Structures are given as C-alpha cells and as structure tokens.
C-alpha cells in the first residue's frame, strides 16, 4: 500500500495535509529526491542523500533531520508500505509561514511518499523510445534538484504531444539533458555525456553508468555535444532513477543507428544491474 509522511507523522497518502501557506506549495521553495526501491532495498541511497544535502545547502535550507534520521524515516516508510518494488519521493521545503518572499524563521517541512514503481513498458527497452529536441528554458542552477519544475513539465508535455517520450533540451547549441533524464551518445565505441556544470542535474544513474563504463573498460568522455552529433551517433540512451537506461530510437524523427538498442547500451544496462541493483539487493 502507498504511504505518506508529513512533518513527523506517517499518514494516509490521500489525507489532505499541506497548509495553504506551505512554501513548497506557494513558492516552489524546496528540493526533492526520488529513490528506487527494489526488493525492499533502496538503490544508491547514500548517493541520493548526499545530493539532497548539496541541494539543500545550495538554497540555504537547513534540513529538519540528520541524514541518519532521514534514512530511518525512509526505511520505516518502506517497511510500513509493505511494498517490495517502489519509488520513494522525499520533499523538503522552507516550511509553513505567512506568505513573504523573505526566509521565515520556522523549521523546514519534510514530506515523503512511498508508492509502487511506475511501470515502464517493456517495449521501450526492446525498441527504444523517440525523443525531440527543444530549447532549454530553465534557470541557471539546474544542478539543484529544486521543486521548480515548470519548464521541465512543459518540455515533457510538448514531447508527449508530439508522440515522444522525452524532450532533449539544448542550450547555446549544446545538448544539456532531458526534462527528467540525462542524455548519452555513443560514437565509434566512445560514450559521450554532458559534463557536470550548473546546466544539468548530476544524475545518480548518470554517475553509476560512468562507473559501470569504467569498470567494464569502456571509454567515455564528459564533453558537450550538439544535437547534430547526437542524431548522427551510433547509439544513444537516457538515464534516470525511474528508467535506469532507456535506449533512444530516434531524435526529431532521425533514427539513431538502425533504430534498435545498441550493443554498448545493452552492455551498460547489464553492468549497471549487476554492479548496483543486484549488489544493493543482496547486501
Ligand atoms: C532534470 C533531470 N535530469 C536528470 C535526472 C536523472 O537523475 P537521477 O539519475 O538521479 O534520477 C532527473 C531525474 O529526475 C532530472 O529531473
């Protein structure tokens, strides 16, 4: 069963709890994380919690609990939900206070949900997904996992309206990332992905994939590339906590390679499963 948590209490996920003057609600003044649970075990939890701390300090937000306490709440939430395969969503905002742009002198709000994982159709992995490119209209601090997702929401909807799974965003002529994914291209056996700057979210899956590439002795470069380079790539794929590695079949209608998932994409997916998922589940 899905379960919720709000400021110290486990609650029914459908119970209305957010006060009108909650700053996440009124300003998007907060940060979040999404963590995948497989066989009741969180995958790459430490990495997600380090990014949560980094996001909080970037927006000068003091976490209401220690990292050890947050881990305890997550583990208790998984236990209470009884779910084996789930997605944990953690959101921390600057708290509840009369609406005023200035920081309030109140404790941060902590919200969590534990819900069944979203089903990704098997054919997406077998056939790859289609994507479009779109101008990146987001702010200058995309490395912060901020609640302000309006441009990402717009981009994802524009992609869906054109029958695509993802919008690959482009800033100053270079690919940044998808609306909720990081982007990789493979050319002549070399794996390329956008370097970590404030233009992209430092994806936990992105980092795990680069480590899997290193471990399996594949060559990779963290380098900017153009949408044209991506379209001419031999292989391309997206990464995120929700999808792991999703092969890209086409970009703006142009097939990537012969359109089918490439060998390196499939090998990386297997290595990721072996190194991260199986390892965590068997801990
Ligand atoms: C903008 C953006 N980029 C990349 C990612 C992938 O990050 P992760 O692998 O940590 O899920 C996400 C995930 O939500 C995202 O929202």
Coordinates of C-alpha atoms and ligand atoms in Angstrom, one line a residue:
X1 CA 0.0 0.0 0.0
X2 CA 1.2 3.5 -0.7
X3 CA 2.1 5.6 2.4
X4 CA 2.8 9.2 3.2
X5 CA 4.8 11.1 5.8
X6 CA 4.4 14.7 6.7
X7 CA 6.4 16.5 9.5
X8 CA 6.9 13.6 11.8
X9 CA 3.9 11.5 11.1
X10 CA 3.2 8.6 8.8
X11 CA -0.2 9.3 7.2
X12 CA -2.6 8.0 4.6
X13 CA -1.2 9.2 1.3
X14 CA -4.6 10.6 0.3
X15 CA -5.1 12.6 3.5
X16 CA -5.1 16.4 2.9
X17 CA -2.2 17.8 5.0
X18 CA -0.4 20.7 3.3
X19 CA -1.3 24.0 4.9
X20 CA -2.1 26.8 2.4
X21 CA 0.9 28.8 3.5
X22 CA 3.4 26.0 2.9
X23 CA 6.3 27.4 1.0
X24 CA 6.7 24.5 -1.4
X25 CA 3.1 25.0 -2.3
X26 CA 3.3 28.8 -2.7
X27 CA 6.8 29.4 -4.0
X28 CA 8.2 26.0 -5.0
X29 CA 10.7 26.9 -2.3
X30 CA 12.2 23.5 -1.7
X31 CA 14.1 20.5 -3.0
X32 CA 13.4 16.8 -3.6
X33 CA 14.8 13.3 -4.3
X34 CA 13.4 10.2 -5.9
X35 CA 14.8 6.9 -4.8
X36 CA 14.1 3.5 -6.3
X37 CA 13.3 0.5 -4.1
X38 CA 13.9 -3.0 -5.4
X39 CA 13.1 -6.0 -3.2
X40 CA 12.5 -3.5 -0.3
X41 CA 16.1 -2.2 -0.7
X42 CA 16.8 1.4 -1.7
X43 CA 19.2 1.7 -4.6
X44 CA 22.1 4.1 -4.3
X45 CA 20.6 5.7 -1.2
X46 CA 23.8 7.3 0.1
X47 CA 24.4 9.0 -3.2
X48 CA 20.8 10.3 -3.3
X49 CA 21.1 11.7 0.3
X50 CA 24.5 13.4 -0.5
X51 CA 22.8 15.1 -3.4
X52 CA 19.8 16.1 -1.1
X53 CA 22.3 17.7 1.3
X54 CA 24.0 19.5 -1.6
X55 CA 20.7 20.8 -3.0
X56 CA 19.7 22.0 0.5
X57 CA 22.9 23.9 1.0
X58 CA 22.7 25.4 -2.5
X59 CA 19.4 27.1 -1.5
X60 CA 20.5 27.8 2.1
X61 CA 17.9 25.4 3.5
X62 CA 18.6 23.7 6.8
X63 CA 17.4 20.0 6.8
X64 CA 14.9 19.3 9.6
X65 CA 16.5 15.9 10.3
X66 CA 20.0 14.4 10.2
X67 CA 20.9 12.2 7.3
X68 CA 20.8 9.2 9.6
X69 CA 17.2 10.2 10.7
X70 CA 16.2 10.6 7.1
X71 CA 17.5 7.1 6.3
X72 CA 15.5 5.8 9.3
X73 CA 12.3 7.5 8.0
X74 CA 12.8 6.1 4.5
X75 CA 13.4 2.6 5.8
X76 CA 10.4 2.8 8.1
X77 CA 8.2 4.1 5.2
X78 CA 9.3 1.2 3.0
X79 CA 8.5 -1.2 5.9
X80 CA 5.1 0.3 6.6
X81 CA 4.2 0.3 2.9
X82 CA 4.9 -3.4 2.6
X83 CA 6.0 -2.7 -1.0
X84 CA 8.9 -4.6 -2.5
X85 CA 9.3 -2.5 -5.6
X86 CA 8.6 1.1 -5.0
X87 CA 9.6 4.7 -5.5
X88 CA 10.3 6.9 -2.5
X89 CA 9.7 10.7 -3.0
X90 CA 11.3 13.0 -0.4
X91 CA 10.5 16.7 -0.4
X92 CA 11.9 19.3 1.9
X93 CA 10.6 22.9 1.8
X94 CA 11.3 26.1 3.8
X95 CA 8.3 25.4 6.0
X96 CA 4.9 26.9 6.8
X97 CA 4.7 30.7 7.4
X98 CA 2.6 33.7 6.2
X99 CA 3.5 34.3 2.6
X100 CA 6.5 36.6 2.3
X101 CA 9.5 36.2 -0.1
X102 CA 12.0 36.6 2.8
X103 CA 13.1 33.3 4.5
X104 CA 10.8 32.6 7.5
X105 CA 12.1 31.7 10.9
X106 CA 10.5 28.3 11.0
X107 CA 11.6 24.7 10.7
X108 CA 11.7 23.1 7.2
X109 CA 8.8 20.8 6.2
X110 CA 9.6 17.2 5.4
X111 CA 7.2 15.2 3.1
X112 CA 7.6 11.7 1.8
X113 CA 5.6 9.3 -0.2
X114 CA 6.3 5.6 -0.8
X115 CA 4.4 4.3 -3.8
X116 CA 4.6 1.4 -6.3
X117 CA 7.2 2.0 -9.0
X118 CA 5.9 3.4 -12.3
X119 CA 5.6 0.7 -14.9
X120 CA 7.9 1.3 -17.9
X121 CA 6.6 -0.7 -20.9
X122 CA 9.0 -3.5 -21.8
X123 CA 8.8 -2.4 -25.4
X124 CA 10.6 0.9 -24.5
X125 CA 13.7 -1.1 -23.6
X126 CA 13.3 -3.6 -26.6
X127 CA 12.6 -1.0 -29.3
X128 CA 13.9 2.3 -27.8
X129 CA 12.0 5.5 -27.4
X130 CA 11.5 8.5 -29.6
X131 CA 12.6 12.0 -28.5
X132 CA 12.5 15.6 -29.7
X133 CA 14.9 18.4 -29.1
X134 CA 13.8 21.6 -27.5
X135 CA 15.3 24.9 -26.4
X136 CA 16.4 24.7 -22.7
X137 CA 14.4 27.4 -21.0
X138 CA 15.3 26.6 -17.4
X139 CA 17.1 28.7 -14.8
X140 CA 20.9 29.0 -14.2
X141 CA 21.1 26.4 -11.3
X142 CA 19.9 23.2 -12.9
X143 CA 22.3 21.2 -10.7
X144 CA 19.9 21.9 -7.8
X145 CA 17.1 19.3 -7.6
X146 CA 14.6 22.1 -7.0
X147 CA 10.8 21.9 -6.8
X148 CA 10.6 24.5 -9.6
X149 CA 9.9 22.1 -12.5
X150 CA 7.6 24.2 -14.7
X151 CA 9.9 24.3 -17.7
X152 CA 10.5 20.5 -17.3
X153 CA 6.8 19.9 -17.1
X154 CA 6.2 22.0 -20.2
X155 CA 9.0 20.2 -22.1
X156 CA 7.8 16.7 -21.2
X157 CA 4.2 17.6 -22.3
X158 CA 5.4 19.1 -25.6
X159 CA 7.3 15.8 -26.2
X160 CA 4.2 13.7 -25.3
X161 CA 2.0 15.9 -27.5
X162 CA 4.3 15.0 -30.5
X163 CA 4.2 11.3 -29.6
X164 CA 7.7 11.2 -28.0
X165 CA 8.8 10.0 -24.6
X166 CA 11.3 12.8 -23.8
X167 CA 12.4 16.3 -24.7
X168 CA 16.1 16.7 -25.0
X169 CA 17.0 20.2 -24.1
X170 CA 19.5 22.3 -26.0
X171 CA 21.3 25.4 -24.6
X172 CA 23.7 27.5 -26.7
X173 CA 23.7 24.9 -29.4
X174 CA 24.7 22.0 -27.0
X175 CA 22.6 19.2 -25.5
X176 CA 22.1 19.7 -21.8
X177 CA 19.7 16.9 -20.6
X178 CA 16.2 15.6 -20.9
X179 CA 13.2 17.0 -18.9
X180 CA 13.8 14.2 -16.3
X181 CA 16.7 12.3 -17.6
X182 CA 20.4 12.6 -18.5
X183 CA 21.5 12.0 -22.1
X184 CA 24.3 9.9 -23.6
X185 CA 25.5 9.4 -27.1
X186 CA 27.9 6.6 -28.3
X187 CA 30.1 7.2 -31.3
X188 CA 32.9 4.9 -32.6
X189 CA 32.8 3.0 -29.3
X190 CA 33.2 6.1 -27.1
X191 CA 30.4 7.1 -24.7
X192 CA 29.7 10.8 -24.5
X193 CA 27.7 12.7 -21.9
X194 CA 27.3 16.3 -21.0
X195 CA 29.8 17.4 -18.3
X196 CA 28.6 18.4 -14.8
X197 CA 28.0 22.1 -14.7
X198 CA 25.1 24.1 -13.3
X199 CA 23.4 23.4 -16.7
X200 CA 22.4 19.9 -15.7
X201 CA 21.3 17.8 -12.7
X202 CA 24.2 15.5 -11.5
X203 CA 22.1 12.3 -12.1
X204 CA 22.8 9.5 -9.7
X205 CA 22.2 7.0 -12.5
X206 CA 24.5 9.0 -14.9
X207 CA 27.3 8.7 -12.4
X208 CA 26.6 5.0 -11.8
X209 CA 26.7 4.4 -15.6
X210 CA 30.0 6.2 -15.9
X211 CA 31.4 4.0 -13.1
X212 CA 29.9 0.9 -14.8
X213 CA 31.6 2.0 -18.1
X214 CA 35.0 2.4 -16.2
X215 CA 34.6 -1.0 -14.6
X216 CA 33.9 -2.7 -17.9
X217 CA 36.8 -0.8 -19.5
X218 CA 34.6 1.2 -21.9
X219 CA 35.9 4.6 -22.9
X220 CA 33.8 7.6 -22.0
X221 CA 34.1 11.4 -22.3
X222 CA 32.2 14.0 -20.3
X223 CA 32.1 16.5 -23.1
X224 CA 29.5 18.8 -24.6
X225 CA 27.9 17.7 -27.9
X226 CA 25.5 19.2 -30.4
X227 CA 22.0 17.8 -31.3
X228 CA 23.5 17.1 -34.8
X229 CA 26.2 14.9 -33.1
X230 CA 23.5 13.1 -31.2
X231 CA 21.5 12.5 -34.3
X232 CA 24.5 11.0 -36.1
X233 CA 25.5 8.8 -33.1
X234 CA 25.8 5.0 -33.4
X235 CA 23.8 4.7 -30.2
X236 CA 22.1 7.0 -27.7
X237 CA 20.3 6.5 -24.4
X238 CA 18.7 8.3 -21.4
X239 CA 19.3 7.6 -17.8
X240 CA 17.3 8.2 -14.6
X241 CA 16.3 6.6 -11.3
X242 CA 12.9 5.7 -12.8
X243 CA 14.0 4.3 -16.1
X244 CA 17.7 3.1 -15.5
X245 CA 18.9 3.1 -19.1
X246 CA 16.4 3.7 -21.9
X247 CA 17.7 3.3 -25.5
X248 CA 16.8 6.2 -27.8
X249 CA 15.3 5.1 -31.1
X250 CA 15.0 8.5 -32.7
X251 CA 15.7 12.2 -32.2
X252 CA 13.4 14.6 -34.1
X253 CA 12.4 11.7 -36.3
X254 CA 16.0 10.8 -37.2
X255 CA 16.8 7.1 -36.4
X256 CA 19.8 6.6 -34.2
X257 CA 21.9 3.9 -35.9
X258 CA 19.4 1.4 -37.3
X259 CA 16.9 2.4 -34.6
X260 CA 17.4 -0.6 -32.4
X261 CA 19.1 -0.5 -29.0
X262 CA 22.9 -0.7 -29.5
X263 CA 25.4 -3.2 -28.1
X264 CA 27.1 -0.7 -25.7
X265 CA 23.7 0.5 -24.4
X266 CA 22.7 -3.1 -23.6
X267 CA 26.1 -4.0 -22.1
X268 CA 26.0 -0.9 -19.9
X269 CA 22.4 -1.8 -18.7
X270 CA 23.6 -5.2 -17.7
X271 CA 26.7 -3.9 -15.9
X272 CA 24.5 -1.3 -14.1
X273 CA 22.1 -4.1 -13.0
X274 CA 25.0 -6.3 -11.8
X275 CA 27.0 -3.6 -10.1
X276 CA 24.3 -1.5 -8.4
X277 CA 20.9 -3.2 -8.4
X278 CA 22.0 -6.8 -7.6
X279 CA 24.7 -5.6 -5.2
X280 CA 22.2 -3.5 -3.2
X281 CA 19.5 -6.2 -3.2
X282 CA 22.0 -8.8 -1.9
X283 CA 23.5 -6.6 0.8
Ligands
LIG1 C1 16.3 17.2 -15.0 C2 16.8 15.8 -14.6 N1 17.9 15.3 -15.1 C3 18.4 14.1 -14.8 C4 17.6 13.3 -14.0 C5 18.1 11.9 -13.6 O1 18.7 11.9 -12.3 P1 18.7 10.5 -11.5 O2 19.6 9.6 -12.3 O3 19.4 11.0 -10.2 O4 17.4 10.1 -11.3 C6 16.4 13.7 -13.4 C7 15.7 12.9 -12.5 O5 14.6 13.2 -12.0 C8 16.0 15.0 -13.7 O6 14.9 15.5 -13.2

